């Protein structure tokens, strides 16, 4: 009884009219897809129907095959696959995804000076690649029994209540780290966003990247890979006090780069049954952060890892290895997260002095996905019975 009375009290304090409905949420997603994507369709499988099936599969974290079986009054899985096979222009699709991502970001991000993170999201690839797949296979350290992956580099904004993905790059086999960074940073130009500070993963630690970012005059930080006994990074792992220094990496006579190196000492204090000093080493350029704070500052980059976890909640499941189709499914998942953040900012919030008040607990990502799913179930209805074929 107490719980019910509390619930009624809370409802009475809410606005009389709903601020957002499941149908409005679906319309927002459909509108974004129609604005930015074009898929040739024919017959009963109209473009909006195809988009709605993709949204239903994504909102349930399900496959296209199973989604078509669960809903009445929708095209067959074969019809849907037939139309999806038409999506084969990787570069064009990538441009459409990035345009859609930028079309659904909170107000105030455009024409700003922002903290940006770049990282790689890897999805395991198994088997022998075909000639179509091979140009998009990325090799990395073994994970889940494979060295091969489909890789997606993302450009992510680190900003309170406005954490969105601005661009995705489907990594090509021949892409260098410099090429990936250059491509993603170029996506900021249309938004007139400047980089206040760039956070990179240790996977980007190499001479060309450091030299290139210094040439662009972009403030950045990234962990250094602790290699080398004499003359390498390991020589700086000493002492019990954090400190700053400079280091030069020389690959040959005319190929070297000098950079600032910040060494941070942390005491384990029995964490994971380990004791003593733990060293964190960061390559920095034009960073004004205090030495004692750089460890906490860099941890802000892990927001991009959170975006990958959210993306995985609403990623369409598939065994299809077509690179373009995989890119589409990944792009839709990042887009749904952006739309969720944007709806929170525009609809599930209240202006107040200082920062905007966001009612995040009222509208979680899972709530939005449930809205999308139930709106589509009402429209197409769910299969209620199974029949065995005759003969």
Coordinates of C-alpha atoms in Angstrom, one line a residue:
X1 CA 0.0 0.0 0.0
X2 CA 2.8 2.4 0.8
X3 CA 4.5 1.8 -2.5
X4 CA 1.3 2.4 -4.4
X5 CA 0.5 5.6 -2.5
X6 CA 4.0 6.9 -3.2
X7 CA 3.6 6.1 -6.9
X8 CA 0.3 8.0 -7.0
X9 CA 1.9 11.0 -5.2
X10 CA 4.8 11.0 -7.8
X11 CA 2.3 10.8 -10.7
X12 CA 0.3 13.7 -9.3
X13 CA 3.4 15.9 -9.3
X14 CA 4.0 15.1 -13.0
X15 CA 2.7 17.2 -15.9
X16 CA -0.9 16.3 -16.9
X17 CA 0.1 15.9 -20.6
X18 CA 2.8 13.4 -21.6
X19 CA 6.0 15.1 -22.7
X20 CA 6.8 12.2 -25.0
X21 CA 5.0 9.2 -26.4
X22 CA 6.2 6.0 -28.0
X23 CA 4.7 7.0 -31.3
X24 CA 6.5 10.4 -31.2
X25 CA 9.7 8.6 -30.5
X26 CA 9.2 6.3 -33.5
X27 CA 8.3 9.2 -35.7
X28 CA 11.6 11.0 -34.7
X29 CA 13.7 7.9 -35.6
X30 CA 11.8 7.3 -38.9
X31 CA 12.1 11.0 -39.9
X32 CA 15.9 10.9 -39.3
X33 CA 16.3 7.8 -41.5
X34 CA 14.1 9.2 -44.3
X35 CA 16.0 12.4 -44.3
X36 CA 19.5 10.8 -44.5
X37 CA 19.2 7.4 -46.1
X38 CA 17.9 6.2 -49.5
X39 CA 17.2 2.6 -50.2
X40 CA 15.6 1.5 -53.4
X41 CA 12.5 -0.6 -52.7
X42 CA 9.6 -2.1 -54.6
X43 CA 6.3 -4.0 -54.1
X44 CA 5.1 -4.4 -50.5
X45 CA 8.4 -3.6 -49.0
X46 CA 8.3 0.2 -49.1
X47 CA 11.2 2.2 -47.8
X48 CA 9.5 3.2 -44.5
X49 CA 8.4 -0.4 -43.9
X50 CA 12.1 -1.4 -44.4
X51 CA 13.2 1.2 -41.9
X52 CA 10.6 0.2 -39.4
X53 CA 11.7 -3.5 -39.5
X54 CA 15.3 -2.3 -39.0
X55 CA 14.2 -0.2 -36.0
X56 CA 12.3 -3.1 -34.6
X57 CA 15.3 -5.5 -34.9
X58 CA 17.6 -2.9 -33.4
X59 CA 15.3 -2.0 -30.5
X60 CA 15.1 -5.7 -29.6
X61 CA 18.8 -6.5 -30.3
X62 CA 17.4 -9.1 -32.6
X63 CA 18.0 -10.4 -36.2
X64 CA 16.1 -9.3 -39.3
X65 CA 15.1 -13.0 -39.8
X66 CA 13.5 -13.4 -36.3
X67 CA 11.9 -9.9 -36.4
X68 CA 10.1 -10.8 -39.7
X69 CA 8.8 -14.0 -38.1
X70 CA 7.5 -12.3 -35.0
X71 CA 5.5 -9.6 -36.7
X72 CA 2.3 -10.0 -38.8
X73 CA 1.7 -7.9 -42.0
X74 CA 5.4 -7.4 -42.8
X75 CA 7.4 -8.6 -45.8
X76 CA 9.2 -11.9 -45.5
X77 CA 12.8 -12.1 -44.4
X78 CA 13.8 -13.0 -48.0
X79 CA 12.1 -9.9 -49.3
X80 CA 13.9 -7.7 -46.7
X81 CA 17.2 -9.4 -47.5
X82 CA 16.7 -8.8 -51.2
X83 CA 16.4 -5.0 -50.6
X84 CA 19.2 -4.9 -48.1
X85 CA 21.6 -6.5 -50.7
X86 CA 21.2 -3.3 -52.7
X87 CA 23.2 -1.5 -50.1
X88 CA 26.7 -2.0 -51.4
X89 CA 28.3 1.5 -51.8
X90 CA 30.4 1.6 -48.6
X91 CA 31.6 5.2 -49.0
X92 CA 28.2 6.6 -49.8
X93 CA 26.6 4.7 -46.9
X94 CA 29.3 6.0 -44.5
X95 CA 28.6 9.6 -45.6
X96 CA 24.9 9.1 -45.0
X97 CA 25.5 7.6 -41.5
X98 CA 27.7 10.6 -40.5
X99 CA 25.2 13.1 -41.8
X100 CA 22.5 11.4 -39.8
X101 CA 24.6 11.3 -36.6
X102 CA 25.3 15.1 -36.9
X103 CA 21.6 15.8 -37.6
X104 CA 20.6 14.6 -34.1
X105 CA 22.8 16.3 -31.6
X106 CA 21.9 18.6 -28.7
X107 CA 21.8 22.3 -29.2
X108 CA 25.0 24.1 -28.1
X109 CA 27.5 21.6 -29.6
X110 CA 27.7 23.3 -32.9
X111 CA 30.3 26.1 -33.2
X112 CA 31.9 25.1 -29.9
X113 CA 35.3 24.2 -28.6
X114 CA 34.9 20.7 -27.2
X115 CA 36.8 17.8 -25.7
X116 CA 36.9 15.0 -28.2
X117 CA 37.8 11.3 -28.0
X118 CA 38.7 9.0 -30.9
X119 CA 38.8 5.2 -30.5
X120 CA 38.4 1.9 -32.3
X121 CA 35.4 -0.4 -31.8
X122 CA 36.2 -4.0 -32.9
X123 CA 33.7 -6.6 -33.9
X124 CA 35.1 -10.1 -34.2
X125 CA 35.4 -11.7 -37.7
X126 CA 35.7 -15.5 -38.2
X127 CA 36.5 -17.5 -41.3
X128 CA 38.4 -16.7 -44.5
X129 CA 37.5 -13.3 -46.0
X130 CA 36.1 -13.1 -49.5
X131 CA 37.5 -10.6 -52.0
X132 CA 34.6 -8.3 -51.1
X133 CA 35.3 -8.5 -47.4
X134 CA 39.2 -8.5 -47.4
X135 CA 39.6 -4.7 -47.8
X136 CA 37.7 -4.1 -44.6
X137 CA 39.4 -6.7 -42.3
X138 CA 41.4 -5.2 -39.5
X139 CA 44.1 -7.2 -37.8
X140 CA 44.8 -6.7 -34.1
X141 CA 45.7 -8.6 -30.9
X142 CA 43.7 -11.9 -30.5
X143 CA 40.3 -11.5 -28.9
X144 CA 37.6 -14.2 -28.5
X145 CA 39.7 -16.6 -30.6
X146 CA 40.5 -14.3 -33.6
X147 CA 43.0 -11.8 -34.9
X148 CA 40.5 -10.5 -37.5
X149 CA 37.8 -7.8 -37.0
X150 CA 35.5 -5.3 -38.6
X151 CA 36.7 -2.1 -37.0
X152 CA 34.9 1.2 -36.6
X153 CA 36.7 4.3 -35.6
X154 CA 34.4 6.8 -33.8
X155 CA 34.6 10.5 -33.0
X156 CA 32.9 11.2 -29.6
X157 CA 32.1 14.3 -27.7
X158 CA 33.0 14.4 -24.0
X159 CA 30.4 16.9 -22.7
X160 CA 28.0 16.6 -19.8
X161 CA 24.5 15.6 -20.9
X162 CA 25.6 15.9 -24.6
X163 CA 27.7 12.8 -25.0
X164 CA 27.2 11.9 -28.6
X165 CA 29.0 10.2 -31.5
X166 CA 29.7 12.7 -34.3
X167 CA 31.2 10.4 -36.9
X168 CA 32.0 6.8 -37.7
X169 CA 34.8 5.5 -40.0
X170 CA 34.5 1.9 -41.2
X171 CA 38.2 1.1 -41.1
X172 CA 39.8 -0.1 -44.3
X173 CA 42.6 -2.7 -44.3
X174 CA 45.1 -0.1 -45.7
X175 CA 44.1 2.8 -43.4
X176 CA 46.9 4.2 -41.3
X177 CA 46.3 5.7 -37.8
X178 CA 47.0 9.2 -39.3
X179 CA 44.4 8.6 -42.1
X180 CA 41.7 7.5 -39.6
X181 CA 42.3 10.6 -37.3
X182 CA 42.4 12.9 -40.3
X183 CA 39.1 11.6 -41.7
X184 CA 37.3 11.9 -38.4
X185 CA 38.6 15.4 -37.6
X186 CA 37.5 16.6 -41.0
X187 CA 33.9 15.7 -40.0
X188 CA 34.0 18.5 -37.4
X189 CA 34.3 21.2 -40.1
X190 CA 30.7 21.2 -41.1
X191 CA 29.7 21.8 -37.5
X192 CA 32.4 24.4 -37.0
X193 CA 33.7 22.6 -33.9
X194 CA 37.2 23.2 -32.7
X195 CA 39.1 20.6 -30.6
X196 CA 39.7 21.8 -27.1
X197 CA 41.5 18.6 -26.1
X198 CA 41.8 15.3 -28.0
X199 CA 41.9 12.0 -26.1
X200 CA 43.3 9.0 -27.9
X201 CA 43.7 5.3 -27.0
X202 CA 47.2 3.8 -26.7
X203 CA 46.6 2.1 -30.0
X204 CA 47.4 5.4 -31.7
X205 CA 50.7 5.7 -30.0
X206 CA 53.2 5.9 -32.8
X207 CA 55.6 8.5 -34.4
X208 CA 53.4 9.5 -37.4
X209 CA 50.4 10.3 -35.2
X210 CA 52.3 12.3 -32.7
X211 CA 54.1 14.3 -35.4
X212 CA 50.8 14.9 -37.3
X213 CA 48.9 16.1 -34.3
X214 CA 51.7 18.5 -33.3
X215 CA 51.7 19.8 -36.9
X216 CA 48.0 20.4 -36.7
X217 CA 48.6 22.2 -33.3
X218 CA 45.9 20.1 -31.6
X219 CA 46.2 19.7 -27.8
X220 CA 46.1 15.9 -27.1
X221 CA 46.9 13.2 -24.6
X222 CA 47.2 9.5 -24.9
X223 CA 48.9 6.7 -23.0
X224 CA 52.4 5.6 -24.1
X225 CA 53.1 2.0 -24.7
X226 CA 55.7 0.9 -22.2
X227 CA 58.3 -0.7 -24.4
X228 CA 62.1 -0.7 -24.6
X229 CA 64.6 -1.4 -21.9
X230 CA 67.3 1.0 -22.9
X231 CA 66.2 4.3 -24.4
X232 CA 62.5 3.3 -24.5
X233 CA 59.5 4.3 -22.3
X234 CA 60.4 1.8 -19.6
X235 CA 63.5 3.9 -18.6
X236 CA 61.1 6.5 -17.1
X237 CA 59.3 4.0 -14.8
X238 CA 61.2 4.9 -11.7
X239 CA 60.9 6.8 -8.4
X240 CA 57.9 7.4 -6.2
X241 CA 56.9 10.9 -7.4
X242 CA 55.0 11.9 -10.5
X243 CA 57.0 14.0 -12.9
X244 CA 57.3 15.5 -16.4
X245 CA 60.0 15.0 -19.0
X246 CA 60.5 15.0 -22.7
X247 CA 61.4 12.0 -24.9
X248 CA 62.5 11.5 -28.5
X249 CA 61.6 8.5 -30.6
X250 CA 64.0 7.9 -33.6
X251 CA 63.1 5.4 -36.2
X252 CA 65.9 6.3 -38.6
X253 CA 68.2 9.2 -39.5
X254 CA 65.5 11.5 -40.8
X255 CA 62.5 10.1 -38.9
X256 CA 62.2 11.2 -35.3
X257 CA 59.7 13.1 -33.0
X258 CA 60.1 14.7 -29.6
X259 CA 57.2 15.0 -27.2
X260 CA 56.2 15.8 -23.6
X261 CA 56.0 12.7 -21.4
X262 CA 54.1 12.8 -18.1
X263 CA 54.7 10.0 -15.6
X264 CA 52.1 9.5 -12.9
X265 CA 52.7 7.3 -9.8
X266 CA 49.8 5.6 -8.2
X267 CA 49.9 3.3 -5.1
X268 CA 47.9 0.1 -5.5
X269 CA 47.2 -0.2 -1.7
X270 CA 46.3 -3.9 -2.0
X271 CA 43.9 -3.5 -5.0
X272 CA 43.6 -6.9 -6.7
X273 CA 46.1 -8.1 -4.0
X274 CA 48.8 -6.0 -5.5
X275 CA 51.0 -3.4 -3.7
X276 CA 53.7 -0.9 -4.6
X277 CA 53.9 1.8 -7.2
X278 CA 51.9 1.6 -10.5
X279 CA 53.1 3.9 -13.3
X280 CA 50.9 5.6 -15.9
X281 CA 52.7 7.3 -18.8
X282 CA 51.0 9.9 -21.0
X283 CA 52.2 11.6 -24.2
X284 CA 50.9 15.2 -24.1
X285 CA 50.9 18.3 -26.3
X286 CA 49.8 21.7 -25.1
X287 CA 48.0 20.2 -22.1
X288 CA 47.3 22.6 -19.2
X289 CA 46.0 20.0 -16.8
X290 CA 47.8 19.7 -13.5
X291 CA 50.2 16.7 -13.2
X292 CA 48.3 15.4 -10.2
X293 CA 45.0 15.5 -12.2
X294 CA 45.9 14.1 -15.5
X295 CA 45.1 10.5 -14.5
X296 CA 41.5 11.6 -13.6
X297 CA 41.3 13.8 -16.7
X298 CA 42.2 11.0 -19.0
X299 CA 39.6 8.7 -17.5
X300 CA 37.0 11.0 -19.1
X301 CA 37.9 9.2 -22.3
X302 CA 36.2 6.1 -21.1
X303 CA 32.9 7.7 -21.9
X304 CA 33.6 6.5 -25.5
X305 CA 33.7 2.9 -24.1
X306 CA 30.3 3.5 -22.6
X307 CA 29.0 4.6 -26.0
X308 CA 30.1 1.2 -27.4
X309 CA 28.3 -0.6 -24.6
X310 CA 25.1 1.4 -25.3
X311 CA 25.5 0.8 -29.1
X312 CA 25.7 -3.0 -28.5
X313 CA 22.3 -2.9 -26.7
X314 CA 20.6 -1.8 -29.9
X315 CA 22.8 -3.4 -32.6
X316 CA 21.0 -5.7 -35.1
X317 CA 22.3 -9.2 -34.9
X318 CA 23.5 -10.9 -38.1
X319 CA 25.7 -13.6 -39.5
X320 CA 25.9 -11.7 -42.8
X321 CA 29.5 -10.7 -43.4
X322 CA 28.8 -8.0 -46.1
X323 CA 30.9 -5.0 -45.0
X324 CA 28.3 -2.4 -46.1
X325 CA 25.4 -4.2 -44.3
X326 CA 27.5 -4.5 -41.1
X327 CA 28.3 -0.8 -41.3
X328 CA 24.6 0.1 -41.7
X329 CA 23.7 -2.0 -38.6
X330 CA 26.5 -0.4 -36.6
X331 CA 25.5 3.1 -37.9
X332 CA 21.9 2.7 -36.9
X333 CA 22.9 1.6 -33.3
X334 CA 25.0 4.7 -32.8
X335 CA 22.3 6.8 -34.3
X336 CA 19.7 5.5 -31.9
X337 CA 22.0 6.4 -29.0
X338 CA 22.3 10.0 -30.4
X339 CA 18.6 10.3 -30.8
X340 CA 18.1 9.2 -27.2
X341 CA 20.6 11.8 -25.9
X342 CA 19.0 14.5 -28.1
X343 CA 15.4 13.6 -26.9
X344 CA 16.6 13.8 -23.3
X345 CA 18.0 17.3 -23.9
X346 CA 15.0 18.6 -25.9
X347 CA 12.1 16.9 -24.2
X348 CA 13.0 15.2 -20.9
X349 CA 14.6 18.2 -19.3
X350 CA 13.9 21.5 -17.7
X351 CA 15.7 24.8 -18.0
X352 CA 17.2 26.2 -14.8
X353 CA 19.8 28.6 -13.8
X354 CA 23.2 27.1 -14.5
X355 CA 23.0 23.8 -16.2
X356 CA 19.9 22.1 -17.7
X357 CA 18.1 19.6 -15.5
X358 CA 17.9 16.2 -17.3
X359 CA 15.5 13.6 -16.0
X360 CA 17.6 10.7 -17.2
X361 CA 16.1 8.1 -15.0
X362 CA 12.6 8.8 -16.5
X363 CA 13.8 8.0 -20.0
X364 CA 16.7 5.5 -20.2
X365 CA 18.0 4.1 -23.5
X366 CA 16.2 0.8 -22.7
X367 CA 12.9 2.8 -22.2
X368 CA 13.3 4.4 -25.6
X369 CA 14.0 1.1 -27.2
X370 CA 10.9 -0.3 -25.5
X371 CA 8.9 2.6 -26.9
X372 CA 10.1 1.9 -30.4
X373 CA 9.4 -1.8 -30.1
X374 CA 5.9 -1.5 -28.7
X375 CA 4.9 1.2 -31.2
X376 CA 5.8 -1.1 -34.0
X377 CA 4.2 -4.1 -32.4
X378 CA 0.9 -2.1 -32.3
X379 CA 1.3 -1.2 -35.9
X380 CA 2.1 -4.6 -37.3
X381 CA 0.8 -6.9 -34.5
X382 CA 2.6 -9.9 -33.1
X383 CA 2.2 -13.4 -34.4
X384 CA -0.1 -15.2 -32.0
X385 CA -0.2 -18.8 -33.3
X386 CA 2.0 -21.3 -35.2
X387 CA 0.8 -23.7 -37.9
X388 CA 2.6 -26.8 -39.3
X389 CA 2.6 -26.9 -43.1
X390 CA 0.3 -29.5 -44.7
X391 CA 1.7 -32.3 -46.9

